Coordinates of N, CA and C in Angstrom, one line a residue:
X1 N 83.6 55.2 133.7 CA 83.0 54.3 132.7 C 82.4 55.1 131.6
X2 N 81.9 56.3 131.9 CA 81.4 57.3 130.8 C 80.3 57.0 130.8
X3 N 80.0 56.7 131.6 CA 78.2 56.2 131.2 C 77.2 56.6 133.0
X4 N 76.1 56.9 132.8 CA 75.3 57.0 134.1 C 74.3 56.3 133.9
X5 N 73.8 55.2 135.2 CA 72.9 55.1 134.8 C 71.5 56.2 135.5
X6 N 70.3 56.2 135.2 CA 69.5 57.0 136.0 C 67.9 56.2 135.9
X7 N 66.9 56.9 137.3 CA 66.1 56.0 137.3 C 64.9 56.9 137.0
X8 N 64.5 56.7 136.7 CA 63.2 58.0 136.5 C 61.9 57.0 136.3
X9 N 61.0 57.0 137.4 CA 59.5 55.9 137.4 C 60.3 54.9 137.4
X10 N 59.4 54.1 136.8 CA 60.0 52.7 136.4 C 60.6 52.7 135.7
X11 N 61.2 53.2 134.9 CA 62.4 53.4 133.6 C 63.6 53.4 134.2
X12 N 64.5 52.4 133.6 CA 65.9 52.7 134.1 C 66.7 53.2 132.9
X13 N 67.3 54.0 132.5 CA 68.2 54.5 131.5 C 69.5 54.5 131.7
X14 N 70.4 54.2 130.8 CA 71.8 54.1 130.7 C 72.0 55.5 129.8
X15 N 72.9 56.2 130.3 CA 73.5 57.6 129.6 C 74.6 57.4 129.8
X16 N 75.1 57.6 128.4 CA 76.1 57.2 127.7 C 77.4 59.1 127.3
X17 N 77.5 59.0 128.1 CA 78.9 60.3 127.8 C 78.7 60.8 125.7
X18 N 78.5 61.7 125.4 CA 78.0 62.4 124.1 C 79.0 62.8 123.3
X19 N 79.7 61.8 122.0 CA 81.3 61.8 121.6 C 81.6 63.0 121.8
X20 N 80.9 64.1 121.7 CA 81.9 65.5 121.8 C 82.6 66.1 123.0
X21 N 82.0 65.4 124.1 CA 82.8 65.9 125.4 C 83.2 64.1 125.8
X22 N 83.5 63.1 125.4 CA 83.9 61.9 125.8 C 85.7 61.9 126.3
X23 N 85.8 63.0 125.6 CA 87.5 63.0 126.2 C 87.8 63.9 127.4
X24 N 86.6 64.1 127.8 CA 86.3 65.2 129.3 C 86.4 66.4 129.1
X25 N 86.2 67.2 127.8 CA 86.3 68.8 127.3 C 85.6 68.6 126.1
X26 N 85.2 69.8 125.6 CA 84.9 69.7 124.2 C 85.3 69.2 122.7
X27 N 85.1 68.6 122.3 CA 86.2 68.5 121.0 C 85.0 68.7 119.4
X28 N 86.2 69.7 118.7 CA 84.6 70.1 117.7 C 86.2 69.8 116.6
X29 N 85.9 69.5 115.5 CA 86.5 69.2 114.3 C 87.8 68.5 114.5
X30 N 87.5 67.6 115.8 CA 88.6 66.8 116.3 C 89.7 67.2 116.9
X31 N 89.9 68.9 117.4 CA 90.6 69.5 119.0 C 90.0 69.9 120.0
X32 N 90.6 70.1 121.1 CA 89.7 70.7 121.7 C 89.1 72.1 121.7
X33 N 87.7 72.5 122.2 CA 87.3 73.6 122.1 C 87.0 74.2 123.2
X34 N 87.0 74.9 123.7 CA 86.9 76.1 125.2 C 86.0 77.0 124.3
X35 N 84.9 76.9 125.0 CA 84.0 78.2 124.5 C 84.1 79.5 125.4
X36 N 84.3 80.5 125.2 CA 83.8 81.8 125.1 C 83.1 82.3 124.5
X37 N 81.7 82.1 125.1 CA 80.4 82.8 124.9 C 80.1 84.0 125.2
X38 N 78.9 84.1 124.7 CA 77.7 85.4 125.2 C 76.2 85.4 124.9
X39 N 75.8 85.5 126.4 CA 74.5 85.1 126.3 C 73.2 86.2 125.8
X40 N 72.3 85.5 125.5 CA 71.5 86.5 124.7 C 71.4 87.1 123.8
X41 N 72.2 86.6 122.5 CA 72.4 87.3 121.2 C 71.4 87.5 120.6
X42 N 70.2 88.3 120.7 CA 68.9 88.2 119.5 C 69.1 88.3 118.4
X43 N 70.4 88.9 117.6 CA 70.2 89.2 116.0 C 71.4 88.8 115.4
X44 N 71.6 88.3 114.6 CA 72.6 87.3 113.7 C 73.5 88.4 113.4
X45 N 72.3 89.8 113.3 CA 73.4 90.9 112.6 C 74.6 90.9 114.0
X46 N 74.3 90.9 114.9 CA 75.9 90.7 116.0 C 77.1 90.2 115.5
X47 N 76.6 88.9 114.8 CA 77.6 87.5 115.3 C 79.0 88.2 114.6
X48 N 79.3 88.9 113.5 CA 80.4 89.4 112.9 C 81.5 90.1 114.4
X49 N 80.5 90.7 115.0 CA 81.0 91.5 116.1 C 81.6 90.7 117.1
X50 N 80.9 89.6 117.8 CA 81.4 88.7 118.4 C 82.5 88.1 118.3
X51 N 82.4 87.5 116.9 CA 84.1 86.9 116.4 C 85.1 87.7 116.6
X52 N 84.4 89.1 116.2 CA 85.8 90.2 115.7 C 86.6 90.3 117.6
X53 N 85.9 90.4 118.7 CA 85.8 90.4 120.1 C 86.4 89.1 120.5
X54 N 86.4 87.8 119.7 CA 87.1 86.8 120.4 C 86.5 85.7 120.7
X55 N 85.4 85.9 120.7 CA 84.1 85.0 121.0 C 83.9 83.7 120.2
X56 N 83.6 82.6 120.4 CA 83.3 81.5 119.6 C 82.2 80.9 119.4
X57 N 81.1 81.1 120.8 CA 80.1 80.7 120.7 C 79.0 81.7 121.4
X58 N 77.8 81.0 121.2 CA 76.3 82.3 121.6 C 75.6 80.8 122.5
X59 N 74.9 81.6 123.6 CA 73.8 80.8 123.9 C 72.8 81.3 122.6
X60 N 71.8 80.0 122.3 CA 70.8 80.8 121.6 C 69.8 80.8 122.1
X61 N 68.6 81.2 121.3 CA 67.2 82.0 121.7 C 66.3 80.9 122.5
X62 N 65.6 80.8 123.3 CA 64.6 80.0 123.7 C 63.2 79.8 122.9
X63 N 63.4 80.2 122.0 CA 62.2 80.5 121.0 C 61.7 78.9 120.4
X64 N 60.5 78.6 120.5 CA 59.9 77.3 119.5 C 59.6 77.3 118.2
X65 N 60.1 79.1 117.5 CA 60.4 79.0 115.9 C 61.1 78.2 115.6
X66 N 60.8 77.5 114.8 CA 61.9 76.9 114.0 C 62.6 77.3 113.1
X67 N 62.1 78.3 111.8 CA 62.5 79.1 111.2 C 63.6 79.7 111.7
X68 N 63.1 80.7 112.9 CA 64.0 81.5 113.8 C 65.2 80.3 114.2
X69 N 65.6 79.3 114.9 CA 66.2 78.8 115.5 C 67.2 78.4 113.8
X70 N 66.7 78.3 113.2 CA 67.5 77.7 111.8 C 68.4 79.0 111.6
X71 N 67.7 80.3 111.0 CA 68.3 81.8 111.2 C 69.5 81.7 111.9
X72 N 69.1 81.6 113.2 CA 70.6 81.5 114.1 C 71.5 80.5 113.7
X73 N 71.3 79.7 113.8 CA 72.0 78.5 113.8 C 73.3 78.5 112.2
X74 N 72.1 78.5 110.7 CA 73.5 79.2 109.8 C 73.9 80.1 109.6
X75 N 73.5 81.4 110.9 CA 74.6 82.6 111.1 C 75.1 81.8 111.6
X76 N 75.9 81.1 112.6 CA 76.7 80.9 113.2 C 77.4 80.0 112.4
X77 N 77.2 79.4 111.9 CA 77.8 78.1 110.8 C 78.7 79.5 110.0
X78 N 77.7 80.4 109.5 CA 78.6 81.4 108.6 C 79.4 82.0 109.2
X79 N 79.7 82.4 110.4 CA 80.7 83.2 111.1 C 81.7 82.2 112.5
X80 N 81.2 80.9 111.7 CA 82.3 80.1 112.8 C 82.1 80.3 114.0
X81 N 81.4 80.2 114.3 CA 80.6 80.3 116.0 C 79.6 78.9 116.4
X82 N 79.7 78.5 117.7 CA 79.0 77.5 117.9 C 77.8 77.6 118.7
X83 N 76.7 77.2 118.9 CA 75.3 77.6 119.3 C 75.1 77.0 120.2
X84 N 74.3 77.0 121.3 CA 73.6 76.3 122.4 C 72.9 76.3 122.3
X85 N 71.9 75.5 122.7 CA 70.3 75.7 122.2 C 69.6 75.5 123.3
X86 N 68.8 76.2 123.7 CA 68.3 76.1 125.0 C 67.1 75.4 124.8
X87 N 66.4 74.7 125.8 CA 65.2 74.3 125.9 C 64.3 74.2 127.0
X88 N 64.5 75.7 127.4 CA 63.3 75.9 128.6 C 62.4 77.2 128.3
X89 N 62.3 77.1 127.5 CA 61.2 77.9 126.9 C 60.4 78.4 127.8
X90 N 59.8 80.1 128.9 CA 59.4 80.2 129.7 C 59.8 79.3 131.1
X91 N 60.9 79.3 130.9 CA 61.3 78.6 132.4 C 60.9 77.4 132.7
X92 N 60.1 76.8 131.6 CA 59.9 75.5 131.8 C 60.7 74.3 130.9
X93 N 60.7 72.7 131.5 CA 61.1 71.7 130.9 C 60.4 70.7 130.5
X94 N 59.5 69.8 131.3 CA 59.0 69.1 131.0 C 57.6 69.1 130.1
X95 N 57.3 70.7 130.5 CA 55.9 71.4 129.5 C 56.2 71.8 128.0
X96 N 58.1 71.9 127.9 CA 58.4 71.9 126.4 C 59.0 70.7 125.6
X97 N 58.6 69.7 126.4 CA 58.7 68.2 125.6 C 58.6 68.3 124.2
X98 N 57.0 68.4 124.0 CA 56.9 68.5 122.5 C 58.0 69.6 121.5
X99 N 58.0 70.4 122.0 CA 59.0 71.3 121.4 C 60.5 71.1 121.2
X100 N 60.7 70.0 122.1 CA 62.1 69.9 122.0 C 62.5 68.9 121.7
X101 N 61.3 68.0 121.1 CA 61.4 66.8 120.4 C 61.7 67.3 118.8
X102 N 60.8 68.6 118.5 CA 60.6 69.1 117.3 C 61.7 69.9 116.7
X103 N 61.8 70.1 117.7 CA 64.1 70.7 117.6 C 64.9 70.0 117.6
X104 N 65.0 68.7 118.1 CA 65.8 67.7 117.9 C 65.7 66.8 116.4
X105 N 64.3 67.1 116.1 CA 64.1 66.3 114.4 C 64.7 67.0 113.4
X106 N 64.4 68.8 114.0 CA 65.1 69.4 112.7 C 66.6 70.0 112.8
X107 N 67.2 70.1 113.9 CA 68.3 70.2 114.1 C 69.4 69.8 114.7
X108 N 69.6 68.5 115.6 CA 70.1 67.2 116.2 C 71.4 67.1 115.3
X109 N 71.5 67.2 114.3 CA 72.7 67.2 113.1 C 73.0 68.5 112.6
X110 N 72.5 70.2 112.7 CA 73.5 70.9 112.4 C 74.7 71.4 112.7
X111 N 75.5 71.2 111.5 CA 77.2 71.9 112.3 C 77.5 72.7 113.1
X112 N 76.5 73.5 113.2 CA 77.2 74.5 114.6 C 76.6 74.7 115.8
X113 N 75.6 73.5 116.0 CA 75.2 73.3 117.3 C 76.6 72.5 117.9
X114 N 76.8 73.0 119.6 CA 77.6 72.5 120.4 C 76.9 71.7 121.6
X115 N 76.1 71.8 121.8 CA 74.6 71.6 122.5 C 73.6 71.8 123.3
X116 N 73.1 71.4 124.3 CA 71.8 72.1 125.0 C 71.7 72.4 126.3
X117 N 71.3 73.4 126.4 CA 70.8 73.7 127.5 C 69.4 73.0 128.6
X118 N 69.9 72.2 129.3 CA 68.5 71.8 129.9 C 67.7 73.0 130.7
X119 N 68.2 73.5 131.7 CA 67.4 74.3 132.2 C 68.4 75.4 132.8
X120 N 68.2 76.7 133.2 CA 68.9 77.8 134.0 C 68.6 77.7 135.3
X121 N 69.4 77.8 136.2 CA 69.1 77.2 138.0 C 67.8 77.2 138.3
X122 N 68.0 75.6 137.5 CA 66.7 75.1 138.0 C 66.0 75.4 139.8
X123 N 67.2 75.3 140.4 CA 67.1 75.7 141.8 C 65.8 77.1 141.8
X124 N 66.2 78.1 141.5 CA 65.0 79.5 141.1 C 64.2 79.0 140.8
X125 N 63.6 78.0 139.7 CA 62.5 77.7 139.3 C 61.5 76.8 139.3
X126 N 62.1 75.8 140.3 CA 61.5 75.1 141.0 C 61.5 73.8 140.3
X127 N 62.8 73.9 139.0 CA 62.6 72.4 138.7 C 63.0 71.2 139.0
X128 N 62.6 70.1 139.2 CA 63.4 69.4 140.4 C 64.4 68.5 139.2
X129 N 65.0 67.6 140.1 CA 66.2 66.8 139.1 C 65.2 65.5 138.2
X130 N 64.3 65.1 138.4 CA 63.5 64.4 137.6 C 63.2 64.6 136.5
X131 N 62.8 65.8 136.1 CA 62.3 66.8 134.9 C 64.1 66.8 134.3
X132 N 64.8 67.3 134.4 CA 66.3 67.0 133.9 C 66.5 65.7 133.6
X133 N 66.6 64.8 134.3 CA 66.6 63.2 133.9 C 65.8 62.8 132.8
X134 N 64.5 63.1 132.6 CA 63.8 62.9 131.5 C 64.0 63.6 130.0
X135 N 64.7 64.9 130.3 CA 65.0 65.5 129.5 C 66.6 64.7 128.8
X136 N 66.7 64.3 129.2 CA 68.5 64.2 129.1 C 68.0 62.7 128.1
X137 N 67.0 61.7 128.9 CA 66.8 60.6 128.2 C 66.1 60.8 127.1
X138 N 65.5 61.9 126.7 CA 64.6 62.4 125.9 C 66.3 62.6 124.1
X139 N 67.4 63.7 124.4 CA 68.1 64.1 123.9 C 69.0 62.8 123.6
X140 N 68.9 61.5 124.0 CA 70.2 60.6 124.1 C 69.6 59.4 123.7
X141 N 68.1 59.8 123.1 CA 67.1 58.9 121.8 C 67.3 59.9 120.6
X142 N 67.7 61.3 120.4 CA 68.0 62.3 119.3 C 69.6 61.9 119.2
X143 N 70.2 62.1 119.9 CA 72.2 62.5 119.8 C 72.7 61.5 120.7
X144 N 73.5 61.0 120.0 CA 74.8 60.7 120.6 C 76.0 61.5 120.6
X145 N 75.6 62.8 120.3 CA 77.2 63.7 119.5 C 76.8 65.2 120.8
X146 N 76.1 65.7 121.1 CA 75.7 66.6 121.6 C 75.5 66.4 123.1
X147 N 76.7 67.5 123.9 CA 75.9 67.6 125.7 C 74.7 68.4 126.2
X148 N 74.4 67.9 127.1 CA 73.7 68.7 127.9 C 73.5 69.3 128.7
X149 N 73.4 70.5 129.3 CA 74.3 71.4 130.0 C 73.4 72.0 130.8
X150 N 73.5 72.5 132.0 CA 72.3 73.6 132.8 C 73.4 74.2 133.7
X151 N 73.3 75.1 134.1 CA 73.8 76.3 135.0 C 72.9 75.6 136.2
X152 N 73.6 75.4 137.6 CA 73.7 75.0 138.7 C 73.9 75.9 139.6
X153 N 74.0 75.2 141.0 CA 74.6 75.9 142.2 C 75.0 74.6 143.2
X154 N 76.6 74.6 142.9 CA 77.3 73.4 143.6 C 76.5 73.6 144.9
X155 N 76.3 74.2 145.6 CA 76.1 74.4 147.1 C 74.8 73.5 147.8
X156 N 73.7 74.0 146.3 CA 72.4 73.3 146.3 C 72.3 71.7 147.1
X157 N 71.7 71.4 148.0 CA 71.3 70.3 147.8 C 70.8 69.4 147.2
X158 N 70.2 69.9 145.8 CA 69.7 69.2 144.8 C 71.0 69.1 143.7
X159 N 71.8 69.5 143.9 CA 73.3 69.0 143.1 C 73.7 68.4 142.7
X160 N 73.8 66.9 143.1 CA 74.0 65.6 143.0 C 73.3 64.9 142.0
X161 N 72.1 65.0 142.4 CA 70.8 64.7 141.5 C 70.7 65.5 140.1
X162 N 70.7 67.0 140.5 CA 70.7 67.7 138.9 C 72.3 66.9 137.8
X163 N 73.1 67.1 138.9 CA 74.4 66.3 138.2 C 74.2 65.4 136.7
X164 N 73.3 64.4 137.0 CA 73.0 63.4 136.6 C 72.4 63.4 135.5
X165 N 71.6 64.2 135.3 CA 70.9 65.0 133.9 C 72.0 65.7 132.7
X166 N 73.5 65.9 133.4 CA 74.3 66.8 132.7 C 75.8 65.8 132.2
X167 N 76.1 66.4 131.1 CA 77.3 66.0 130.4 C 78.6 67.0 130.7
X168 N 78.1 68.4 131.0 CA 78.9 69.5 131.2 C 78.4 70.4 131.9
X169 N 79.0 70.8 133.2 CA 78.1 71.7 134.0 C 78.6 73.0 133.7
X170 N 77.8 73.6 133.9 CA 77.9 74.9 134.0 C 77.6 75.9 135.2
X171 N 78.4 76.8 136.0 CA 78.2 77.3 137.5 C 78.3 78.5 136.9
X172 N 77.4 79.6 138.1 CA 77.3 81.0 137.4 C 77.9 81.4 139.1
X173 N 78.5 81.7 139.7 CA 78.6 82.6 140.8 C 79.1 83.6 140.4
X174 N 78.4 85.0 141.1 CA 78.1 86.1 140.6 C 78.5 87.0 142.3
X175 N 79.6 87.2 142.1 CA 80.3 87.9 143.7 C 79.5 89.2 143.6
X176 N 79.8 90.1 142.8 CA 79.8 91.5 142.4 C 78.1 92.1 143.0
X177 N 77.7 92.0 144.1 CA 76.7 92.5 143.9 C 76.0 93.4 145.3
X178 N 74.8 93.5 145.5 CA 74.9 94.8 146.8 C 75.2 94.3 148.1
X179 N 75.5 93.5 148.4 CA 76.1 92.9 149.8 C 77.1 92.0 149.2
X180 N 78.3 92.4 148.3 CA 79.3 91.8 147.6 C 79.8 90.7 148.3
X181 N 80.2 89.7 148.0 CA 80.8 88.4 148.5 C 82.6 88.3 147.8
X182 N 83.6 87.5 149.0 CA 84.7 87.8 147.8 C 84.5 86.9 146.4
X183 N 85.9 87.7 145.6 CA 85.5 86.9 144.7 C 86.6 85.6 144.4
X184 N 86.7 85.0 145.6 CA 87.3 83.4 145.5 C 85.7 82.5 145.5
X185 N 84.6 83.7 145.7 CA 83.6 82.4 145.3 C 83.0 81.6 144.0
X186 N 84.5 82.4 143.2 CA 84.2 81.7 142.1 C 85.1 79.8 141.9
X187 N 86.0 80.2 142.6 CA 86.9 78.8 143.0 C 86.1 78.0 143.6
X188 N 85.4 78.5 144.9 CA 84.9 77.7 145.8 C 83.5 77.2 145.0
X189 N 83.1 77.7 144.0 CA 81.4 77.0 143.0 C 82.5 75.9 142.2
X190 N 83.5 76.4 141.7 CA 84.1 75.3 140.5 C 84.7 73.6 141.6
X191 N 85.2 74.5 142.6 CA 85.6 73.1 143.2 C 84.3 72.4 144.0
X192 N 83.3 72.9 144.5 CA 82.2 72.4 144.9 C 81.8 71.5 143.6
X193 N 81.9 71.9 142.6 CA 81.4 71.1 140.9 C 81.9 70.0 141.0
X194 N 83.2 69.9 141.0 CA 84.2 68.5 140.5 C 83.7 67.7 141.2
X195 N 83.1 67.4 142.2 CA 82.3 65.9 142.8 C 82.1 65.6 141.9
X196 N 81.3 66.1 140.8 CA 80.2 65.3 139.6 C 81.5 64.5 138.6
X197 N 83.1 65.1 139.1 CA 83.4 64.5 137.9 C 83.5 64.3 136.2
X198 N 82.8 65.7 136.1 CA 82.7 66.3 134.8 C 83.5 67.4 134.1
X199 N 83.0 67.7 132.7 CA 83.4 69.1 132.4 C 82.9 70.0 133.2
X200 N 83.7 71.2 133.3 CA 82.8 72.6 134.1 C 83.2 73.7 133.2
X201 N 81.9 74.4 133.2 CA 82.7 75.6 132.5 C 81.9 76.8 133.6
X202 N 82.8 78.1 133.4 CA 81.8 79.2 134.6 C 81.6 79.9 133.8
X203 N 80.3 80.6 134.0 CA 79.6 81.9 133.5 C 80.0 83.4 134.1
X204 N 80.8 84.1 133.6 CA 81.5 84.8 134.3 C 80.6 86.0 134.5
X205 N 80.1 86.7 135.3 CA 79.7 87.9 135.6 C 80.7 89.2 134.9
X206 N 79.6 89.5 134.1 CA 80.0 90.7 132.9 C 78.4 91.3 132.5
X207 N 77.9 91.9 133.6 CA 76.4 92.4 133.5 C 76.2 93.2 134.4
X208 N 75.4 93.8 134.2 CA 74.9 95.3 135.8 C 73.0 95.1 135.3
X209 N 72.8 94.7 136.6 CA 71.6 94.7 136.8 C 71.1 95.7 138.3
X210 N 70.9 96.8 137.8 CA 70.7 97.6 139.3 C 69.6 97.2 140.1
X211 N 69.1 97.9 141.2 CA 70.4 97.5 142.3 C 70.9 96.2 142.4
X212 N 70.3 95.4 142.4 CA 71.2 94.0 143.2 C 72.5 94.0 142.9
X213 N 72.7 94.2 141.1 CA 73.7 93.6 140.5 C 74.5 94.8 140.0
X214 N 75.8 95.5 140.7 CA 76.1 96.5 139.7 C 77.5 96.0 138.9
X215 N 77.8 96.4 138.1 CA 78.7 96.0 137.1 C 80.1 95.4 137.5
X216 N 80.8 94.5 137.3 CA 82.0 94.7 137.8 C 83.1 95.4 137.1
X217 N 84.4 95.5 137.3 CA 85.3 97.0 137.0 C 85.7 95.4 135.8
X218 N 87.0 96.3 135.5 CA 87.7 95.1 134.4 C 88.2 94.0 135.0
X219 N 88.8 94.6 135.8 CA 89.9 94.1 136.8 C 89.1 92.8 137.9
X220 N 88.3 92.6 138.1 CA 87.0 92.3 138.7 C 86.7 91.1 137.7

């Protein structure tokens, strides 16, 4: 149907699928678009480098400047890159309400937003799937054109529920690390996803975080 309904308190909400992923992928100037990203870009001076590398889009900054968040946003308009905009500012969501009402007033309509991030495994942080649901009803009184996106863990038992908050999921399984797992656990996160029925995109492990996390080879 393209549409969810959700219940949050007494409020019942109808969410309505966000024209840019309504054909079940992204579509930006009317084809489809597959992002290849990179997360954590702090300085616009990058973005030339990015492109030149292949890249099309940046997660961007969690920051409540708005100045700043503008900064990014027409670098990336200037170098043909599309932005995400996160909104969990300190790992939280429902405590950046105000803030992300105040980002959606002043940037809901620029060209090179592709759209948002609700939260990063929420599972870590304790946020439950209610605080997403609210958030999502929150973004779908701003856009009809923009998804909503959070990095999951199909496995989660809160899965189903976080589901519901999202237009396009995103799964991070991260094999590479000191008690290494194979790496078909990247297949087995993406097909755990498709229950929801959505876009998926994966976050591919390309980071060394020692010890836990050491780097993977190319090949890897």
């Amino acid at each position: 149907s393209g549409a969810a309904r959700h219940a949050t308190n007494d409020l019942a909400t109808v969410v309505e699928r966000p024209s840019m992923v309504r054909a079940g992928y992204y579509v930006v100037d009317g084809k489809p678009f597959f992002p290849i990203g990179a997360y954590h870009v702090k300085h616009t001076a990058e973005y030339p480098l990015l492109v030149a590398g292949g890249f099309n889009a940046v997660q961007g900054s969690g920051s409540h400047e708005l100045a700043q968040l503008k900064a990014h946003l027409d670098g990336c308009t200037a170098n043909g890159l599309k932005y995400c905009m996160p909104l969990y500012g300190g790992m939280k969501v429902r405590e950046n309400f105000p803030h992300t009402r105040a980002k959606l007033k002043a940037f809901a309509e620029h060209p090179a937003l592709l759209g948002f991030w609700s939260m990063d495994e929420p599972d870590v942080w304790g946020v439950g799937p209610d605080q997403l649901v609210e958030l999502r009803a929150i973004l779908q009184e701003a856009t009809r054109v923009h998804p909503a996106s959070s990095v999951v863990f199909p496995p989660s038992p809160h899965f189903m529920g976080q589901q519901e908050s999202m237009d396009v999921i995103y799964v991070d399984p991260y094999p590479k690390k000191k008690n290494p797992e194979p790496v078909t656990l990247v297949r087995d996160w993406i097909d755990g996803a498709k229950r929801a029925n959505k876009p998926i995109v994966s976050v591919v492990q390309a980071f060394e975080m020692l010890p836990a996390w050491p780097k993977p080879s190319a090949a890897e």
